[in-house]
PDB file of C-alpha atoms in Angstrom:
ATOM      1  CA  MET A 208     109.338  97.642 107.292  1.00  0.00           C
ATOM      2  CA  LYS A 209     111.834  96.434 104.697  1.00  0.00           C
ATOM      3  CA  VAL A 210     111.456  96.669 100.916  1.00  0.00           C
ATOM      4  CA  LEU A 211     112.829  94.249  98.330  1.00  0.00           C
ATOM      5  CA  LEU A 212     113.846  96.331  95.293  1.00  0.00           C
ATOM      6  CA  VAL A 213     113.846  94.132  92.175  1.00  0.00           C
ATOM      7  CA  GLY A 214     115.763  95.506  89.190  1.00  0.00           C
ATOM      8  CA  ALA A 215     117.908  97.678  91.413  1.00  0.00           C
ATOM      9  CA  LEU A 216     120.789  98.139  88.963  1.00  0.00           C
ATOM     10  CA  GLY A 217     118.763  99.773  86.189  1.00  0.00           C
ATOM     11  CA  ASN A 218     117.824 103.410  85.659  1.00  0.00           C
ATOM     12  CA  MET A 219     114.474 103.188  87.444  1.00  0.00           C
ATOM     13  CA  GLY A 220     115.968 100.966  90.131  1.00  0.00           C
ATOM     14  CA  SER A 221     118.507 103.668  90.913  1.00  0.00           C
ATOM     15  CA  ARG A 222     115.696 106.227  91.160  1.00  0.00           C
ATOM     16  CA  TYR A 223     113.712 104.082  93.595  1.00  0.00           C
ATOM     17  CA  MET A 224     116.785 103.278  95.648  1.00  0.00           C
ATOM     18  CA  ALA A 225     117.410 107.003  96.069  1.00  0.00           C
ATOM     19  CA  ILE A 226     113.763 107.531  97.072  1.00  0.00           C
ATOM     20  CA  LEU A 227     113.890 104.758  99.676  1.00  0.00           C
ATOM     21  CA  LYS A 228     117.094 106.242 101.099  1.00  0.00           C
ATOM     22  CA  HIS A 229     115.489 109.686 101.174  1.00  0.00           C
ATOM     23  CA  LEU A 230     112.451 108.303 103.026  1.00  0.00           C
ATOM     24  CA  GLY A 231     114.680 106.452 105.505  1.00  0.00           C
ATOM     25  CA  VAL A 232     113.257 103.051 104.578  1.00  0.00           C
ATOM     26  CA  ASP A 233     115.256  99.850 105.006  1.00  0.00           C
ATOM     27  CA  TYR A 234     115.622  97.887 101.778  1.00  0.00           C
ATOM     28  CA  SER A 235     117.335  94.961 100.096  1.00  0.00           C
ATOM     29  CA  ILE A 236     118.306  94.936  96.424  1.00  0.00           C
ATOM     30  CA  TYR A 237     118.085  92.249  93.772  1.00  0.00           C
ATOM     31  CA  ASP A 238     118.972  92.270  90.093  1.00  0.00           C
ATOM     32  CA  SER A 239     119.431  89.433  87.625  1.00  0.00           C
ATOM     33  CA  GLN A 240     123.022  90.617  87.115  1.00  0.00           C
ATOM     34  CA  MET A 241     123.858  89.934  90.752  1.00  0.00           C
ATOM     35  CA  ARG A 242     125.179  86.617  92.012  1.00  0.00           C
ATOM     36  CA  MET A 243     122.806  86.714  94.989  1.00  0.00           C
ATOM     37  CA  SER A 244     119.506  84.852  94.549  1.00  0.00           C
ATOM     38  CA  ILE A 245     116.190  86.634  94.936  1.00  0.00           C
ATOM     39  CA  ASP A 246     115.421  84.200  97.777  1.00  0.00           C
ATOM     40  CA  SER A 247     118.419  85.505  99.723  1.00  0.00           C
ATOM     41  CA  ALA A 248     117.666  89.140  98.904  1.00  0.00           C
ATOM     42  CA  ALA A 249     114.080  88.763 100.091  1.00  0.00           C
ATOM     43  CA  GLN A 250     115.065  87.649 103.601  1.00  0.00           C
ATOM     44  CA  GLY A 251     113.422  89.939 106.157  1.00  0.00           C
ATOM     45  CA  CYS A 252     111.445  91.909 103.543  1.00  0.00           C
ATOM     46  CA  ASP A 253     107.721  92.487 103.884  1.00  0.00           C
ATOM     47  CA  ARG A 254     106.992  94.169 100.540  1.00  0.00           C
ATOM     48  CA  ALA A 255     108.543  94.609  97.089  1.00  0.00           C
ATOM     49  CA  MET A 256     109.083  97.242  94.416  1.00  0.00           C
ATOM     50  CA  ILE A 257     109.666  96.168  90.810  1.00  0.00           C
ATOM     51  CA  ALA A 258     111.828  98.342  88.554  1.00  0.00           C
ATOM     52  CA  THR A 259     112.882  95.845  85.882  1.00  0.00           C
ATOM     53  CA  PRO A 260     112.278  96.591  82.171  1.00  0.00           C
ATOM     54  CA  THR A 261     108.607  96.288  81.138  1.00  0.00           C
ATOM     55  CA  ILE A 262     109.173  93.020  79.286  1.00  0.00           C
ATOM     56  CA  ALA A 263     110.410  91.465  82.544  1.00  0.00           C
ATOM     57  CA  HIS A 264     107.608  92.761  84.796  1.00  0.00           C
ATOM     58  CA  PRO A 265     105.366  89.656  84.663  1.00  0.00           C
ATOM     59  CA  GLN A 266     108.218  87.299  85.567  1.00  0.00           C
ATOM     60  CA  SER A 267     109.459  89.679  88.255  1.00  0.00           C
ATOM     61  CA  ILE A 268     105.988  89.793  89.801  1.00  0.00           C
ATOM     62  CA  ARG A 269     105.794  85.994  89.773  1.00  0.00           C
ATOM     63  CA  GLU A 270     109.185  85.741  91.469  1.00  0.00           C
ATOM     64  CA  VAL A 271     108.070  88.166  94.171  1.00  0.00           C
ATOM     65  CA  ILE A 272     104.843  86.232  94.710  1.00  0.00           C
ATOM     66  CA  ARG A 273     106.941  83.097  95.204  1.00  0.00           C
ATOM     67  CA  VAL A 274     109.437  84.558  97.692  1.00  0.00           C
ATOM     68  CA  LEU A 275     107.062  87.011  99.421  1.00  0.00           C
ATOM     69  CA  PRO A 276     103.587  85.458  99.111  1.00  0.00           C
ATOM     70  CA  GLY A 277     100.754  87.736 100.131  1.00  0.00           C
ATOM     71  CA  LYS A 278     102.996  90.791 100.490  1.00  0.00           C
ATOM     72  CA  PRO A 279     102.341  94.204  98.837  1.00  0.00           C
ATOM     73  CA  ILE A 280     103.921  94.831  95.428  1.00  0.00           C
ATOM     74  CA  LEU A 281     104.512  98.158  93.657  1.00  0.00           C
ATOM     75  CA  CYS A 282     105.411  97.839  89.955  1.00  0.00           C
ATOM     76  CA  GLU A 283     106.754 100.493  87.599  1.00  0.00           C
ATOM     77  CA  LYS A 284     104.364 101.367  84.763  1.00  0.00           C
ATOM     78  CA  PRO A 285     103.256  99.915  82.480  1.00  0.00           C
ATOM     79  CA  ILE A 286     103.024  96.457  84.030  1.00  0.00           C
ATOM     80  CA  THR A 287     102.913  95.047  80.507  1.00  0.00           C
ATOM     81  CA  THR A 288     101.832  96.170  77.042  1.00  0.00           C
ATOM     82  CA  ASN A 289      99.884  92.943  76.488  1.00  0.00           C
ATOM     83  CA  ILE A 290      96.316  92.955  77.843  1.00  0.00           C
ATOM     84  CA  GLU A 291      95.992  89.172  78.046  1.00  0.00           C
ATOM     85  CA  GLN A 292      99.300  88.849  79.872  1.00  0.00           C
ATOM     86  CA  LEU A 293      98.246  91.594  82.271  1.00  0.00           C
ATOM     87  CA  SER A 294      94.998  89.763  83.047  1.00  0.00           C
ATOM     88  CA  GLU A 295      96.960  86.616  83.903  1.00  0.00           C
ATOM     89  CA  VAL A 296      99.334  88.510  86.200  1.00  0.00           C
ATOM     90  CA  ILE A 297      96.444  90.184  88.022  1.00  0.00           C
ATOM     91  CA  LYS A 298      94.716  86.828  88.546  1.00  0.00           C
ATOM     92  CA  GLU A 299      97.935  85.333  89.923  1.00  0.00           C
ATOM     93  CA  CYS A 300      98.327  88.229  92.365  1.00  0.00           C
ATOM     94  CA  GLN A 301      94.725  87.899  93.490  1.00  0.00           C
ATOM     95  CA  ALA A 302      95.134  84.141  93.997  1.00  0.00           C
ATOM     96  CA  ALA A 303      98.246  84.766  96.101  1.00  0.00           C
ATOM     97  CA  LYS A 304      96.510  87.597  98.006  1.00  0.00           C
ATOM     98  CA  SER A 305      99.321  89.913  96.907  1.00  0.00           C
ATOM     99  CA  ASP A 306      98.208  93.550  96.761  1.00  0.00           C
ATOM    100  CA  LEU A 307      99.541  94.714  93.378  1.00  0.00           C
ATOM    101  CA  ARG A 308      99.787  98.474  92.842  1.00  0.00           C
ATOM    102  CA  VAL A 309     101.314 100.387  89.938  1.00  0.00           C
ATOM    103  CA  VAL A 310     103.401 103.555  89.875  1.00  0.00           C
ATOM    104  CA  TYR A 311     101.099 106.370  88.736  1.00  0.00           C
ATOM    105  CA  GLN A 312     102.675 109.393  90.350  1.00  0.00           C
ATOM    106  CA  TYR A 313     100.738 111.988  88.329  1.00  0.00           C
ATOM    107  CA  LYS A 314      97.515 110.752  89.926  1.00  0.00           C
ATOM    108  CA  LYS A 315      98.432 112.140  93.325  1.00  0.00           C
ATOM    109  CA  ALA A 316     100.025 115.377  92.204  1.00  0.00           C
ATOM    110  CA  TYR A 317      97.926 116.521  89.253  1.00  0.00           C
ATOM    111  CA  ILE A 318      94.562 114.742  89.223  1.00  0.00           C
ATOM    112  CA  ASP A 319      92.569 117.992  89.599  1.00  0.00           C
ATOM    113  CA  ASP A 320      94.372 119.566  86.651  1.00  0.00           C
ATOM    114  CA  PHE A 321      93.732 116.487  84.517  1.00  0.00           C
ATOM    115  CA  ASN A 322      90.027 116.689  85.321  1.00  0.00           C
ATOM    116  CA  HIS A 323      89.643 120.328  84.335  1.00  0.00           C
ATOM    117  CA  GLY A 324      91.529 120.804  81.097  1.00  0.00           C
ATOM    118  CA  PRO A 325      93.241 119.314  78.032  1.00  0.00           C
ATOM    119  CA  THR A 326      96.673 117.739  78.157  1.00  0.00           C
ATOM    120  CA  HIS A 327      99.542 117.916  75.691  1.00  0.00           C
ATOM    121  CA  TYR A 328     102.571 115.623  75.850  1.00  0.00           C
ATOM    122  CA  ASN A 329     105.597 115.853  73.573  1.00  0.00           C
ATOM    123  CA  PHE A 330     108.518 113.532  74.211  1.00  0.00           C
ATOM    124  CA  TYR A 331     111.004 112.821  71.436  1.00  0.00           C
ATOM    125  CA  ARG A 332     113.355 110.578  73.416  1.00  0.00           C
ATOM    126  CA  HIS A 333     110.718 108.279  74.851  1.00  0.00           C
ATOM    127  CA  GLY A 334     111.587 104.876  76.316  1.00  0.00           C
ATOM    128  CA  GLY A 335     111.575 101.436  74.769  1.00  0.00           C
ATOM    129  CA  ASP A 336     107.847 100.814  75.275  1.00  0.00           C
ATOM    130  CA  GLY A 337     106.839 103.376  72.645  1.00  0.00           C
ATOM    131  CA  LEU A 338     105.299 106.794  73.152  1.00  0.00           C
ATOM    132  CA  GLN A 339     101.802 105.534  73.938  1.00  0.00           C
ATOM    133  CA  TRP A 340     102.849 103.142  76.680  1.00  0.00           C
ATOM    134  CA  ASP A 341     105.389 105.549  78.117  1.00  0.00           C
ATOM    135  CA  CYS A 342     102.482 108.012  78.336  1.00  0.00           C
ATOM    136  CA  ILE A 343     100.115 105.525  79.965  1.00  0.00           C
ATOM    137  CA  GLN A 344      99.504 107.861  82.902  1.00  0.00           C
ATOM    138  CA  ILE A 345      98.731 110.795  80.621  1.00  0.00           C
ATOM    139  CA  ILE A 346      96.288 108.779  78.503  1.00  0.00           C
ATOM    140  CA  GLY A 347      94.649 107.157  81.512  1.00  0.00           C
ATOM    141  CA  LEU A 348      94.150 110.367  83.465  1.00  0.00           C
ATOM    142  CA  ALA A 349      93.302 112.803  80.663  1.00  0.00           C
ATOM    143  CA  ARG A 350      90.060 110.965  79.768  1.00  0.00           C
ATOM    144  CA  GLY A 351      90.600 111.384  76.019  1.00  0.00           C
ATOM    145  CA  LEU A 352      91.515 115.088  76.200  1.00  0.00           C
ATOM    146  CA  VAL A 353      95.113 114.404  75.263  1.00  0.00           C
ATOM    147  CA  THR A 354      97.413 115.092  72.324  1.00  0.00           C
ATOM    148  CA  LEU A 355     100.686 113.219  71.919  1.00  0.00           C
ATOM    149  CA  ARG A 356     103.636 114.226  69.779  1.00  0.00           C
ATOM    150  CA  GLU A 357     107.196 113.025  69.401  1.00  0.00           C
ATOM    151  CA  ASP A 358     108.703 115.487  66.940  1.00  0.00           C
ATOM    152  CA  SER A 359     110.767 117.623  69.302  1.00  0.00           C
ATOM    153  CA  PRO A 360     113.925 116.853  71.297  1.00  0.00           C
ATOM    154  CA  ILE A 361     112.466 118.883  74.178  1.00  0.00           C
ATOM    155  CA  TRP A 362     110.322 117.130  76.791  1.00  0.00           C
ATOM    156  CA  ASP A 363     107.098 119.079  77.141  1.00  0.00           C
ATOM    157  CA  CYS A 364     104.017 118.233  79.195  1.00  0.00           C
ATOM    158  CA  VAL A 365     101.179 120.711  79.694  1.00  0.00           C
ATOM    159  CA  ILE A 366      98.175 119.820  81.880  1.00  0.00           C
ATOM    160  CA  ASN A 367      95.318 122.344  81.974  1.00  0.00           C
ATOM    161  CA  GLY A 368      97.740 125.076  80.971  1.00  0.00           C
ATOM    162  CA  GLN A 369     100.336 124.109  83.596  1.00  0.00           C
ATOM    163  CA  ARG A 370     103.732 123.148  82.156  1.00  0.00           C
ATOM    164  CA  LEU A 371     105.383 120.450  84.247  1.00  0.00           C
ATOM    165  CA  ASN A 372     109.119 120.295  84.876  1.00  0.00           C
ATOM    166  CA  ILE A 373     111.476 117.542  85.982  1.00  0.00           C
ATOM    167  CA  GLY A 374     111.338 118.764  89.570  1.00  0.00           C
ATOM    168  CA  ASP A 375     107.555 118.307  89.565  1.00  0.00           C
ATOM    169  CA  MET A 376     107.976 114.712  88.436  1.00  0.00           C
ATOM    170  CA  ASP A 377     110.709 113.953  90.961  1.00  0.00           C
ATOM    171  CA  ARG A 378     108.599 115.253  93.832  1.00  0.00           C
ATOM    172  CA  ALA A 379     105.593 113.305  92.579  1.00  0.00           C
ATOM    173  CA  TYR A 380     107.615 110.064  92.516  1.00  0.00           C
ATOM    174  CA  VAL A 381     108.743 110.550  96.109  1.00  0.00           C
ATOM    175  CA  SER A 382     105.240 111.402  97.264  1.00  0.00           C
ATOM    176  CA  TYR A 383     103.735 108.386  95.495  1.00  0.00           C
ATOM    177  CA  VAL A 384     106.221 105.925  96.996  1.00  0.00           C
ATOM    178  CA  ALA A 385     105.585 107.417 100.437  1.00  0.00           C
ATOM    179  CA  ASP A 386     101.870 106.864  99.921  1.00  0.00           C
ATOM    180  CA  TRP A 387     102.422 103.262  98.851  1.00  0.00           C
ATOM    181  CA  LEU A 388     104.417 102.620 102.009  1.00  0.00           C
ATOM    182  CA  HIS A 389     101.967 104.275 104.397  1.00  0.00           C
ATOM    183  CA  ASN A 390      98.661 104.849 102.566  1.00  0.00           C
ATOM    184  CA  PRO A 391      98.533 102.249  99.772  1.00  0.00           C
ATOM    185  CA  GLU A 392      94.815 102.779  99.209  1.00  0.00           C
ATOM    186  CA  LEU A 393      95.764 106.070  97.533  1.00  0.00           C
ATOM    187  CA  CYS A 394      97.770 104.201  94.864  1.00  0.00           C
ATOM    188  CA  VAL A 395      96.390 102.632  91.688  1.00  0.00           C
ATOM    189  CA  GLY A 396      95.375  99.010  92.293  1.00  0.00           C
ATOM    190  CA  VAL A 397      94.183  96.035  90.266  1.00  0.00           C
ATOM    191  CA  ASN A 398      90.625  97.356  89.943  1.00  0.00           C
ATOM    192  CA  ASP A 399      91.941 100.238  87.826  1.00  0.00           C
ATOM    193  CA  ILE A 400      95.048  98.778  86.178  1.00  0.00           C
ATOM    194  CA  LEU A 401      93.252  96.668  83.568  1.00  0.00           C
ATOM    195  CA  ALA A 402      90.845  99.484  82.644  1.00  0.00           C
ATOM    196  CA  ILE A 403      93.752 101.904  82.206  1.00  0.00           C
ATOM    197  CA  HIS A 404      95.642  99.474  79.959  1.00  0.00           C
ATOM    198  CA  LYS A 405      92.526  98.913  77.837  1.00  0.00           C
ATOM    199  CA  LYS A 406      92.108 102.681  77.499  1.00  0.00           C
ATOM    200  CA  VAL A 407      95.662 102.989  76.167  1.00  0.00           C
ATOM    201  CA  LYS A 408      95.086 100.135  73.701  1.00  0.00           C
ATOM    202  CA  GLU A 409      91.924 101.853  72.434  1.00  0.00           C
ATOM    203  CA  PHE A 410      93.751 105.175  72.179  1.00  0.00           C
ATOM    204  CA  VAL A 411      96.538 103.616  70.115  1.00  0.00           C
ATOM    205  CA  HIS A 412      93.970 101.899  67.850  1.00  0.00           C
ATOM    206  CA  ASP A 413      92.004 105.129  67.353  1.00  0.00           C
ATOM    207  CA  ARG A 414      95.174 106.951  66.329  1.00  0.00           C
ATOM    208  CA  GLY A 415      95.687 104.376  63.577  1.00  0.00           C
TER     209      GLY A 415
END
């Protein structure tokens, strides 16, 4: 097993590289800032992880499909913030027989808590995709029982009364990647990705 890590020089790429090292998995790195081509980086790889910025996800997925046709792909969330673009990417993966999964680490670690209580998420310094899309997991899993705020400099996530910390998230990331490598059926696939993205779009619309 050897993983092609696309977007390796960014913040999320560094996180995934550390996880792959921790899990003892062989990997090859590629980033658009490197002089090496993705074709060269993909040599000997049998799957790919995508950690580029959201705006680059669709193109990154297409590049992986080209160099590793039919191989499993794990993409950082959200895949895109455009529903139509997401539909096109999913169709391309299906046509290439590439099993596309998305990072949704809360699903493994906290699904029972999401199903049995309300969720509150407050993140002032959210990423470039906007609070709603950075919270795609929260919105998708909380089934509408979610409140979002961004008026505090302190990260705060409470699921069914349980306050999560950074250590919880780090462990969930590692566990999710391990599942993708060895039990991919436990990870979120194309049958759920589009529905989750539509749920976020509806949530954003309902909030006005």
